[in-house]
PDB file of N, CA and C in Angstrom:
ATOM      1  N   SER A  21     -16.790   3.014  -9.218  1.00  0.00           N
ATOM      2  CA  SER A  21     -15.955   2.519  -8.147  1.00  0.00           C
ATOM      3  C   SER A  21     -15.734   3.627  -7.114  1.00  0.00           C
ATOM      4  N   VAL A  22     -16.008   3.312  -5.863  1.00  0.00           N
ATOM      5  CA  VAL A  22     -15.838   4.275  -4.775  1.00  0.00           C
ATOM      6  C   VAL A  22     -15.165   3.609  -3.588  1.00  0.00           C
ATOM      7  N   GLY A  23     -14.554   4.412  -2.743  1.00  0.00           N
ATOM      8  CA  GLY A  23     -14.002   3.904  -1.495  1.00  0.00           C
ATOM      9  C   GLY A  23     -12.617   3.309  -1.632  1.00  0.00           C
ATOM     10  N   TYR A  24     -12.206   2.649  -0.536  1.00  0.00           N
ATOM     11  CA  TYR A  24     -10.877   2.069  -0.410  1.00  0.00           C
ATOM     12  C   TYR A  24     -10.996   0.555  -0.261  1.00  0.00           C
ATOM     13  N   GLY A  25     -10.016  -0.162  -0.797  1.00  0.00           N
ATOM     14  CA  GLY A  25      -9.970  -1.603  -0.612  1.00  0.00           C
ATOM     15  C   GLY A  25      -9.372  -1.962   0.733  1.00  0.00           C
ATOM     16  N   VAL A  26      -8.199  -1.407   1.048  1.00  0.00           N
ATOM     17  CA  VAL A  26      -7.485  -1.653   2.303  1.00  0.00           C
ATOM     18  C   VAL A  26      -6.948  -0.322   2.810  1.00  0.00           C
ATOM     19  N   VAL A  27      -7.136  -0.056   4.107  1.00  0.00           N
ATOM     20  CA  VAL A  27      -6.605   1.160   4.723  1.00  0.00           C
ATOM     21  C   VAL A  27      -5.745   0.745   5.917  1.00  0.00           C
ATOM     22  N   VAL A  28      -4.494   1.216   5.951  1.00  0.00           N
ATOM     23  CA  VAL A  28      -3.591   0.915   7.061  1.00  0.00           C
ATOM     24  C   VAL A  28      -3.136   2.231   7.676  1.00  0.00           C
ATOM     25  N   GLY A  29      -3.524   2.479   8.927  1.00  0.00           N
ATOM     26  CA  GLY A  29      -3.225   3.693   9.660  1.00  0.00           C
ATOM     27  C   GLY A  29      -4.497   4.096  10.378  1.00  0.00           C
ATOM     28  N   PRO A  30      -4.577   5.098  11.136  1.00  0.00           N
ATOM     29  CA  PRO A  30      -3.484   5.904  11.635  1.00  0.00           C
ATOM     30  C   PRO A  30      -3.003   5.431  12.997  1.00  0.00           C
ATOM     31  N   VAL A  31      -1.932   6.035  13.414  1.00  0.00           N
ATOM     32  CA  VAL A  31      -1.427   5.828  14.762  1.00  0.00           C
ATOM     33  C   VAL A  31      -2.190   6.801  15.661  1.00  0.00           C
ATOM     34  N   PRO A  32      -2.748   6.357  16.777  1.00  0.00           N
ATOM     35  CA  PRO A  32      -3.506   7.269  17.639  1.00  0.00           C
ATOM     36  C   PRO A  32      -2.593   8.130  18.508  1.00  0.00           C
ATOM     37  N   ALA A  33      -1.905   9.071  17.888  1.00  0.00           N
ATOM     38  CA  ALA A  33      -0.995   9.975  18.603  1.00  0.00           C
ATOM     39  C   ALA A  33      -0.885  11.254  17.789  1.00  0.00           C
ATOM     40  N   PRO A  34      -0.552  12.372  18.431  1.00  0.00           N
ATOM     41  CA  PRO A  34      -0.482  13.628  17.691  1.00  0.00           C
ATOM     42  C   PRO A  34       0.725  13.729  16.761  1.00  0.00           C
ATOM     43  N   LEU A  35       1.745  12.908  16.951  1.00  0.00           N
ATOM     44  CA  LEU A  35       2.934  12.957  16.110  1.00  0.00           C
ATOM     45  C   LEU A  35       3.104  11.641  15.379  1.00  0.00           C
ATOM     46  N   LEU A  36       3.763  11.694  14.241  1.00  0.00           N
ATOM     47  CA  LEU A  36       4.042  10.471  13.496  1.00  0.00           C
ATOM     48  C   LEU A  36       5.023   9.604  14.264  1.00  0.00           C
ATOM     49  N   PRO A  37       4.836   8.282  14.228  1.00  0.00           N
ATOM     50  CA  PRO A  37       5.768   7.399  14.931  1.00  0.00           C
ATOM     51  C   PRO A  37       7.090   7.312  14.188  1.00  0.00           C
ATOM     52  N   PRO A  38       8.134   6.867  14.862  1.00  0.00           N
ATOM     53  CA  PRO A  38       9.385   6.611  14.142  1.00  0.00           C
ATOM     54  C   PRO A  38       9.133   5.538  13.089  1.00  0.00           C
ATOM     55  N   PRO A  39       9.855   5.565  11.970  1.00  0.00           N
ATOM     56  CA  PRO A  39       9.670   4.549  10.941  1.00  0.00           C
ATOM     57  C   PRO A  39       9.743   3.142  11.540  1.00  0.00           C
ATOM     58  N   GLY A  40       8.843   2.300  11.103  1.00  0.00           N
ATOM     59  CA  GLY A  40       8.818   0.911  11.563  1.00  0.00           C
ATOM     60  C   GLY A  40       7.980   0.665  12.792  1.00  0.00           C
ATOM     61  N   GLN A  41       7.335   1.694  13.356  1.00  0.00           N
ATOM     62  CA  GLN A  41       6.589   1.494  14.590  1.00  0.00           C
ATOM     63  C   GLN A  41       5.094   1.783  14.450  1.00  0.00           C
ATOM     64  N   GLY A  42       4.583   1.925  13.238  1.00  0.00           N
ATOM     65  CA  GLY A  42       3.166   2.174  13.021  1.00  0.00           C
ATOM     66  C   GLY A  42       2.383   0.878  12.881  1.00  0.00           C
ATOM     67  N   PRO A  43       1.061   0.981  12.651  1.00  0.00           N
ATOM     68  CA  PRO A  43       0.245  -0.214  12.434  1.00  0.00           C
ATOM     69  C   PRO A  43       0.685  -0.932  11.160  1.00  0.00           C
ATOM     70  N   ARG A  44       0.545  -2.267  11.157  1.00  0.00           N
ATOM     71  CA  ARG A  44       1.031  -3.071  10.030  1.00  0.00           C
ATOM     72  C   ARG A  44      -0.049  -4.018   9.545  1.00  0.00           C
ATOM     73  N   ALA A  45       0.012  -4.321   8.251  1.00  0.00           N
ATOM     74  CA  ALA A  45      -0.884  -5.315   7.662  1.00  0.00           C
ATOM     75  C   ALA A  45      -0.129  -6.057   6.568  1.00  0.00           C
ATOM     76  N   VAL A  46      -0.455  -7.351   6.420  1.00  0.00           N
ATOM     77  CA  VAL A  46       0.080  -8.169   5.336  1.00  0.00           C
ATOM     78  C   VAL A  46      -1.113  -8.729   4.575  1.00  0.00           C
ATOM     79  N   ILE A  47      -1.101  -8.560   3.269  1.00  0.00           N
ATOM     80  CA  ILE A  47      -2.172  -9.044   2.413  1.00  0.00           C
ATOM     81  C   ILE A  47      -1.594 -10.126   1.511  1.00  0.00           C
ATOM     82  N   GLN A  48      -2.202 -11.325   1.532  1.00  0.00           N
ATOM     83  CA  GLN A  48      -1.772 -12.432   0.672  1.00  0.00           C
ATOM     84  C   GLN A  48      -2.990 -13.034  -0.012  1.00  0.00           C
ATOM     85  N   GLN A  49      -2.783 -13.508  -1.238  1.00  0.00           N
ATOM     86  CA  GLN A  49      -3.825 -14.219  -1.970  1.00  0.00           C
ATOM     87  C   GLN A  49      -5.154 -13.468  -1.948  1.00  0.00           C
ATOM     88  N   THR A  50      -5.110 -12.160  -2.198  1.00  0.00           N
ATOM     89  CA  THR A  50      -6.296 -11.317  -2.105  1.00  0.00           C
ATOM     90  C   THR A  50      -6.460 -10.502  -3.376  1.00  0.00           C
ATOM     91  N   ARG A  51      -7.699 -10.397  -3.819  1.00  0.00           N
ATOM     92  CA  ARG A  51      -8.002  -9.573  -4.990  1.00  0.00           C
ATOM     93  C   ARG A  51      -8.760  -8.331  -4.529  1.00  0.00           C
ATOM     94  N   ILE A  52      -8.230  -7.171  -4.869  1.00  0.00           N
ATOM     95  CA  ILE A  52      -8.870  -5.891  -4.581  1.00  0.00           C
ATOM     96  C   ILE A  52      -9.299  -5.330  -5.926  1.00  0.00           C
ATOM     97  N   HIS A  53     -10.597  -5.086  -6.080  1.00  0.00           N
ATOM     98  CA  HIS A  53     -11.145  -4.801  -7.407  1.00  0.00           C
ATOM     99  C   HIS A  53     -12.169  -3.669  -7.336  1.00  0.00           C
ATOM    100  N   ARG A  54     -12.083  -2.731  -8.270  1.00  0.00           N
ATOM    101  CA  ARG A  54     -13.070  -1.660  -8.464  1.00  0.00           C
ATOM    102  C   ARG A  54     -13.251  -0.753  -7.250  1.00  0.00           C
ATOM    103  N   CYS A  55     -12.157  -0.180  -6.790  1.00  0.00           N
ATOM    104  CA  CYS A  55     -12.178   0.828  -5.716  1.00  0.00           C
ATOM    105  C   CYS A  55     -11.596   2.127  -6.262  1.00  0.00           C
ATOM    106  N   SER A  56     -11.894   3.220  -5.603  1.00  0.00           N
ATOM    107  CA  SER A  56     -11.223   4.466  -5.977  1.00  0.00           C
ATOM    108  C   SER A  56      -9.728   4.342  -5.724  1.00  0.00           C
ATOM    109  N   VAL A  57      -9.369   3.842  -4.518  1.00  0.00           N
ATOM    110  CA  VAL A  57      -7.977   3.580  -4.144  1.00  0.00           C
ATOM    111  C   VAL A  57      -7.899   2.155  -3.619  1.00  0.00           C
ATOM    112  N   GLY A  58      -7.059   1.334  -4.221  1.00  0.00           N
ATOM    113  CA  GLY A  58      -6.930  -0.057  -3.784  1.00  0.00           C
ATOM    114  C   GLY A  58      -6.379  -0.167  -2.377  1.00  0.00           C
ATOM    115  N   CYS A  59      -5.249   0.488  -2.098  1.00  0.00           N
ATOM    116  CA  CYS A  59      -4.613   0.435  -0.776  1.00  0.00           C
ATOM    117  C   CYS A  59      -4.144   1.832  -0.383  1.00  0.00           C
ATOM    118  N   LEU A  60      -4.591   2.285   0.777  1.00  0.00           N
ATOM    119  CA  LEU A  60      -4.180   3.572   1.321  1.00  0.00           C
ATOM    120  C   LEU A  60      -3.359   3.318   2.576  1.00  0.00           C
ATOM    121  N   VAL A  61      -2.133   3.841   2.602  1.00  0.00           N
ATOM    122  CA  VAL A  61      -1.248   3.690   3.750  1.00  0.00           C
ATOM    123  C   VAL A  61      -0.916   5.092   4.236  1.00  0.00           C
ATOM    124  N   TYR A  62      -1.257   5.389   5.513  1.00  0.00           N
ATOM    125  CA  TYR A  62      -1.070   6.759   5.984  1.00  0.00           C
ATOM    126  C   TYR A  62      -0.792   6.819   7.480  1.00  0.00           C
ATOM    127  N   LEU A  63      -0.282   7.967   7.917  1.00  0.00           N
ATOM    128  CA  LEU A  63       0.061   8.245   9.312  1.00  0.00           C
ATOM    129  C   LEU A  63       0.816   7.097   9.979  1.00  0.00           C
ATOM    130  N   GLY A  64       1.881   6.667   9.336  1.00  0.00           N
ATOM    131  CA  GLY A  64       2.750   5.660   9.920  1.00  0.00           C
ATOM    132  C   GLY A  64       2.382   4.224   9.624  1.00  0.00           C
ATOM    133  N   GLY A  65       1.365   4.006   8.804  1.00  0.00           N
ATOM    134  CA  GLY A  65       0.969   2.631   8.461  1.00  0.00           C
ATOM    135  C   GLY A  65       2.014   1.943   7.595  1.00  0.00           C
ATOM    136  N   GLN A  66       2.049   0.610   7.695  1.00  0.00           N
ATOM    137  CA  GLN A  66       2.942  -0.193   6.869  1.00  0.00           C
ATOM    138  C   GLN A  66       2.140  -1.340   6.282  1.00  0.00           C
ATOM    139  N   LEU A  67       2.291  -1.545   4.987  1.00  0.00           N
ATOM    140  CA  LEU A  67       1.551  -2.586   4.279  1.00  0.00           C
ATOM    141  C   LEU A  67       2.520  -3.422   3.473  1.00  0.00           C
ATOM    142  N   ARG A  68       2.324  -4.729   3.522  1.00  0.00           N
ATOM    143  CA  ARG A  68       3.053  -5.642   2.637  1.00  0.00           C
ATOM    144  C   ARG A  68       2.027  -6.361   1.778  1.00  0.00           C
ATOM    145  N   LEU A  69       2.141  -6.183   0.471  1.00  0.00           N
ATOM    146  CA  LEU A  69       1.310  -6.916  -0.485  1.00  0.00           C
ATOM    147  C   LEU A  69       2.129  -8.099  -0.947  1.00  0.00           C
ATOM    148  N   ASP A  70       1.624  -9.283  -0.658  1.00  0.00           N
ATOM    149  CA  ASP A  70       2.431 -10.484  -0.872  1.00  0.00           C
ATOM    150  C   ASP A  70       1.843 -11.391  -1.938  1.00  0.00           C
ATOM    151  N   SER A  71       2.417 -12.567  -2.049  1.00  0.00           N
ATOM    152  CA  SER A  71       2.178 -13.513  -3.126  1.00  0.00           C
ATOM    153  C   SER A  71       0.705 -13.714  -3.460  1.00  0.00           C
ATOM    154  N   GLY A  72       0.440 -13.681  -4.748  1.00  0.00           N
ATOM    155  CA  GLY A  72      -0.880 -13.991  -5.260  1.00  0.00           C
ATOM    156  C   GLY A  72      -1.904 -12.887  -5.159  1.00  0.00           C
ATOM    157  N   SER A  73      -1.540 -11.721  -4.676  1.00  0.00           N
ATOM    158  CA  SER A  73      -2.499 -10.629  -4.557  1.00  0.00           C
ATOM    159  C   SER A  73      -2.604  -9.872  -5.877  1.00  0.00           C
ATOM    160  N   CYS A  74      -3.765  -9.242  -6.078  1.00  0.00           N
ATOM    161  CA  CYS A  74      -3.991  -8.483  -7.300  1.00  0.00           C
ATOM    162  C   CYS A  74      -4.843  -7.259  -6.982  1.00  0.00           C
ATOM    163  N   ILE A  75      -4.421  -6.110  -7.478  1.00  0.00           N
ATOM    164  CA  ILE A  75      -5.210  -4.887  -7.394  1.00  0.00           C
ATOM    165  C   ILE A  75      -5.546  -4.512  -8.835  1.00  0.00           C
ATOM    166  N   SER A  76      -6.843  -4.481  -9.146  1.00  0.00           N
ATOM    167  CA  SER A  76      -7.220  -4.214 -10.533  1.00  0.00           C
ATOM    168  C   SER A  76      -8.453  -3.317 -10.622  1.00  0.00           C
ATOM    169  N   ASN A  77      -8.551  -2.629 -11.750  1.00  0.00           N
ATOM    170  CA  ASN A  77      -9.684  -1.762 -12.075  1.00  0.00           C
ATOM    171  C   ASN A  77      -9.957  -0.726 -10.993  1.00  0.00           C
ATOM    172  N   CYS A  78      -8.916  -0.192 -10.379  1.00  0.00           N
ATOM    173  CA  CYS A  78      -9.045   0.893  -9.398  1.00  0.00           C
ATOM    174  C   CYS A  78      -8.507   2.174 -10.024  1.00  0.00           C
ATOM    175  N   GLY A  79      -8.997   3.314  -9.564  1.00  0.00           N
ATOM    176  CA  GLY A  79      -8.467   4.580 -10.050  1.00  0.00           C
ATOM    177  C   GLY A  79      -6.995   4.739  -9.701  1.00  0.00           C
ATOM    178  N   LEU A  80      -6.639   4.339  -8.478  1.00  0.00           N
ATOM    179  CA  LEU A  80      -5.259   4.376  -7.991  1.00  0.00           C
ATOM    180  C   LEU A  80      -4.987   3.076  -7.255  1.00  0.00           C
ATOM    181  N   GLY A  81      -3.879   2.429  -7.549  1.00  0.00           N
ATOM    182  CA  GLY A  81      -3.553   1.148  -6.921  1.00  0.00           C
ATOM    183  C   GLY A  81      -3.126   1.284  -5.472  1.00  0.00           C
ATOM    184  N   ILE A  82      -2.019   2.012  -5.226  1.00  0.00           N
ATOM    185  CA  ILE A  82      -1.452   2.128  -3.877  1.00  0.00           C
ATOM    186  C   ILE A  82      -1.076   3.581  -3.622  1.00  0.00           C
ATOM    187  N   SER A  83      -1.451   4.086  -2.447  1.00  0.00           N
ATOM    188  CA  SER A  83      -1.095   5.443  -2.050  1.00  0.00           C
ATOM    189  C   SER A  83      -0.407   5.414  -0.690  1.00  0.00           C
ATOM    190  N   ALA A  84       0.808   5.952  -0.613  1.00  0.00           N
ATOM    191  CA  ALA A  84       1.525   6.134   0.661  1.00  0.00           C
ATOM    192  C   ALA A  84       1.581   7.638   0.904  1.00  0.00           C
ATOM    193  N   CYS A  85       1.052   8.077   2.041  1.00  0.00           N
ATOM    194  CA  CYS A  85       0.710   9.495   2.200  1.00  0.00           C
ATOM    195  C   CYS A  85       1.606  10.344   3.085  1.00  0.00           C
ATOM    196  N   ASP A  86       2.601   9.792   3.733  1.00  0.00           N
ATOM    197  CA  ASP A  86       3.476  10.627   4.554  1.00  0.00           C
ATOM    198  C   ASP A  86       4.791   9.901   4.790  1.00  0.00           C
ATOM    199  N   GLU A  87       5.756  10.612   5.361  1.00  0.00           N
ATOM    200  CA  GLU A  87       7.108  10.067   5.466  1.00  0.00           C
ATOM    201  C   GLU A  87       7.233   8.845   6.353  1.00  0.00           C
ATOM    202  N   ALA A  88       6.277   8.576   7.214  1.00  0.00           N
ATOM    203  CA  ALA A  88       6.353   7.399   8.073  1.00  0.00           C
ATOM    204  C   ALA A  88       5.604   6.208   7.486  1.00  0.00           C
ATOM    205  N   SER A  89       5.013   6.364   6.299  1.00  0.00           N
ATOM    206  CA  SER A  89       4.207   5.304   5.692  1.00  0.00           C
ATOM    207  C   SER A  89       4.989   4.559   4.622  1.00  0.00           C
ATOM    208  N   LEU A  90       4.783   3.240   4.592  1.00  0.00           N
ATOM    209  CA  LEU A  90       5.537   2.380   3.684  1.00  0.00           C
ATOM    210  C   LEU A  90       4.645   1.258   3.163  1.00  0.00           C
ATOM    211  N   ALA A  91       4.679   1.042   1.861  1.00  0.00           N
ATOM    212  CA  ALA A  91       4.050  -0.126   1.248  1.00  0.00           C
ATOM    213  C   ALA A  91       5.132  -0.897   0.515  1.00  0.00           C
ATOM    214  N   VAL A  92       5.231  -2.189   0.787  1.00  0.00           N
ATOM    215  CA  VAL A  92       6.191  -3.064   0.112  1.00  0.00           C
ATOM    216  C   VAL A  92       5.387  -4.030  -0.742  1.00  0.00           C
ATOM    217  N   VAL A  93       5.719  -4.089  -2.025  1.00  0.00           N
ATOM    218  CA  VAL A  93       4.944  -4.867  -2.987  1.00  0.00           C
ATOM    219  C   VAL A  93       5.808  -6.001  -3.526  1.00  0.00           C
ATOM    220  N   SER A  94       5.361  -7.231  -3.326  1.00  0.00           N
ATOM    221  CA  SER A  94       6.078  -8.408  -3.815  1.00  0.00           C
ATOM    222  C   SER A  94       6.131  -8.413  -5.343  1.00  0.00           C
ATOM    223  N   HIS A  95       7.151  -9.067  -5.872  1.00  0.00           N
ATOM    224  CA  HIS A  95       7.295  -9.172  -7.324  1.00  0.00           C
ATOM    225  C   HIS A  95       6.168  -9.987  -7.953  1.00  0.00           C
ATOM    226  N   THR A  96       5.392 -10.716  -7.167  1.00  0.00           N
ATOM    227  CA  THR A  96       4.317 -11.550  -7.707  1.00  0.00           C
ATOM    228  C   THR A  96       2.961 -10.849  -7.745  1.00  0.00           C
ATOM    229  N   VAL A  97       2.864  -9.638  -7.221  1.00  0.00           N
ATOM    230  CA  VAL A  97       1.585  -8.919  -7.160  1.00  0.00           C
ATOM    231  C   VAL A  97       1.233  -8.353  -8.531  1.00  0.00           C
ATOM    232  N   CYS A  98      -0.017  -8.541  -8.919  1.00  0.00           N
ATOM    233  CA  CYS A  98      -0.536  -7.965 -10.162  1.00  0.00           C
ATOM    234  C   CYS A  98      -1.128  -6.605  -9.817  1.00  0.00           C
ATOM    235  N   LEU A  99      -0.747  -5.568 -10.545  1.00  0.00           N
ATOM    236  CA  LEU A  99      -1.200  -4.208 -10.271  1.00  0.00           C
ATOM    237  C   LEU A  99      -1.661  -3.592 -11.594  1.00  0.00           C
ATOM    238  N   GLU A 100      -2.962  -3.650 -11.844  1.00  0.00           N
ATOM    239  CA  GLU A 100      -3.540  -3.217 -13.119  1.00  0.00           C
ATOM    240  C   GLU A 100      -4.588  -2.139 -12.853  1.00  0.00           C
ATOM    241  N   CYS A 101      -4.125  -0.899 -12.660  1.00  0.00           N
ATOM    242  CA  CYS A 101      -4.996   0.228 -12.333  1.00  0.00           C
ATOM    243  C   CYS A 101      -4.692   1.397 -13.262  1.00  0.00           C
ATOM    244  N   GLU A 102      -5.612   2.377 -13.290  1.00  0.00           N
ATOM    245  CA  GLU A 102      -5.384   3.571 -14.103  1.00  0.00           C
ATOM    246  C   GLU A 102      -4.055   4.223 -13.723  1.00  0.00           C
ATOM    247  N   ARG A 103      -3.837   4.419 -12.422  1.00  0.00           N
ATOM    248  CA  ARG A 103      -2.556   4.908 -11.890  1.00  0.00           C
ATOM    249  C   ARG A 103      -2.077   3.862 -10.894  1.00  0.00           C
ATOM    250  N   ARG A 104      -0.852   3.415 -11.038  1.00  0.00           N
ATOM    251  CA  ARG A 104      -0.340   2.340 -10.183  1.00  0.00           C
ATOM    252  C   ARG A 104      -0.076   2.808  -8.756  1.00  0.00           C
ATOM    253  N   VAL A 105       0.743   3.865  -8.586  1.00  0.00           N
ATOM    254  CA  VAL A 105       1.097   4.325  -7.243  1.00  0.00           C
ATOM    255  C   VAL A 105       1.189   5.843  -7.184  1.00  0.00           C
ATOM    256  N   GLU A 106       0.997   6.359  -5.974  1.00  0.00           N
ATOM    257  CA  GLU A 106       1.284   7.756  -5.676  1.00  0.00           C
ATOM    258  C   GLU A 106       1.960   7.800  -4.315  1.00  0.00           C
ATOM    259  N   GLU A 107       3.032   8.588  -4.236  1.00  0.00           N
ATOM    260  CA  GLU A 107       3.765   8.783  -2.993  1.00  0.00           C
ATOM    261  C   GLU A 107       3.655  10.262  -2.630  1.00  0.00           C
ATOM    262  N   PHE A 108       2.929  10.560  -1.542  1.00  0.00           N
ATOM    263  CA  PHE A 108       2.744  11.934  -1.089  1.00  0.00           C
ATOM    264  C   PHE A 108       3.646  12.201   0.104  1.00  0.00           C
ATOM    265  N   ALA A 109       4.118  13.411   0.227  1.00  0.00           N
ATOM    266  CA  ALA A 109       4.850  13.870   1.415  1.00  0.00           C
ATOM    267  C   ALA A 109       5.880  12.846   1.895  1.00  0.00           C
ATOM    268  N   ARG A 110       6.648  12.314   0.964  1.00  0.00           N
ATOM    269  CA  ARG A 110       7.733  11.354   1.238  1.00  0.00           C
ATOM    270  C   ARG A 110       7.268   9.972   1.676  1.00  0.00           C
ATOM    271  N   GLY A 111       6.011   9.623   1.441  1.00  0.00           N
ATOM    272  CA  GLY A 111       5.590   8.236   1.632  1.00  0.00           C
ATOM    273  C   GLY A 111       6.325   7.357   0.627  1.00  0.00           C
ATOM    274  N   ILE A 112       6.469   6.065   0.935  1.00  0.00           N
ATOM    275  CA  ILE A 112       7.270   5.178   0.081  1.00  0.00           C
ATOM    276  C   ILE A 112       6.451   3.970  -0.348  1.00  0.00           C
ATOM    277  N   VAL A 113       6.495   3.682  -1.658  1.00  0.00           N
ATOM    278  CA  VAL A 113       5.993   2.424  -2.201  1.00  0.00           C
ATOM    279  C   VAL A 113       7.201   1.753  -2.830  1.00  0.00           C
ATOM    280  N   ARG A 114       7.585   0.601  -2.277  1.00  0.00           N
ATOM    281  CA  ARG A 114       8.789  -0.096  -2.737  1.00  0.00           C
ATOM    282  C   ARG A 114       8.388  -1.410  -3.403  1.00  0.00           C
ATOM    283  N   PHE A 115       8.888  -1.626  -4.615  1.00  0.00           N
ATOM    284  CA  PHE A 115       8.621  -2.854  -5.356  1.00  0.00           C
ATOM    285  C   PHE A 115       9.814  -3.785  -5.231  1.00  0.00           C
ATOM    286  N   GLU A 116       9.562  -5.013  -4.797  1.00  0.00           N
ATOM    287  CA  GLU A 116      10.620  -6.020  -4.758  1.00  0.00           C
ATOM    288  C   GLU A 116      10.771  -6.607  -6.157  1.00  0.00           C
ATOM    289  N   THR A 117      11.999  -6.830  -6.579  1.00  0.00           N
ATOM    290  CA  THR A 117      12.221  -7.366  -7.912  1.00  0.00           C
ATOM    291  C   THR A 117      12.527  -8.852  -7.899  1.00  0.00           C
ATOM    292  N   SER A 118      12.741  -9.418  -6.725  1.00  0.00           N
ATOM    293  CA  SER A 118      12.994 -10.853  -6.630  1.00  0.00           C
ATOM    294  C   SER A 118      12.483 -11.348  -5.271  1.00  0.00           C
ATOM    295  N   PRO A 119      12.367 -12.640  -5.091  1.00  0.00           N
ATOM    296  CA  PRO A 119      11.864 -13.152  -3.800  1.00  0.00           C
ATOM    297  C   PRO A 119      12.708 -12.659  -2.632  1.00  0.00           C
ATOM    298  N   ALA A 120      12.021 -12.384  -1.515  1.00  0.00           N
ATOM    299  CA  ALA A 120      12.741 -11.964  -0.294  1.00  0.00           C
ATOM    300  C   ALA A 120      13.606 -13.098   0.200  1.00  0.00           C
ATOM    301  N   SER A 121      14.787 -12.789   0.678  1.00  0.00           N
ATOM    302  CA  SER A 121      15.690 -13.848   1.150  1.00  0.00           C
ATOM    303  C   SER A 121      15.655 -13.967   2.642  1.00  0.00           C
TER     304      SER A 121
END
């Protein structure tokens, strides 16, 4: 397994954007399978993994790489990887425990 399943970022600017102002992606009903990294979020990217999605058989499921990057994972997402998440340099991977209201 090589490469990335989904990559969100970068912002085309020399500085990181304020939180909430980077590129965004929403993934629903999608299977990401056999990648080195299932989802990479960096340089201000924001990712929402939503209902019915699955990341499996990847070396790393989700990576958030800096303080302006955020991945939000729905309670319905299946995440079956060697390593589930890594948060570098204050990147955030947040798991929802119940449906969004």
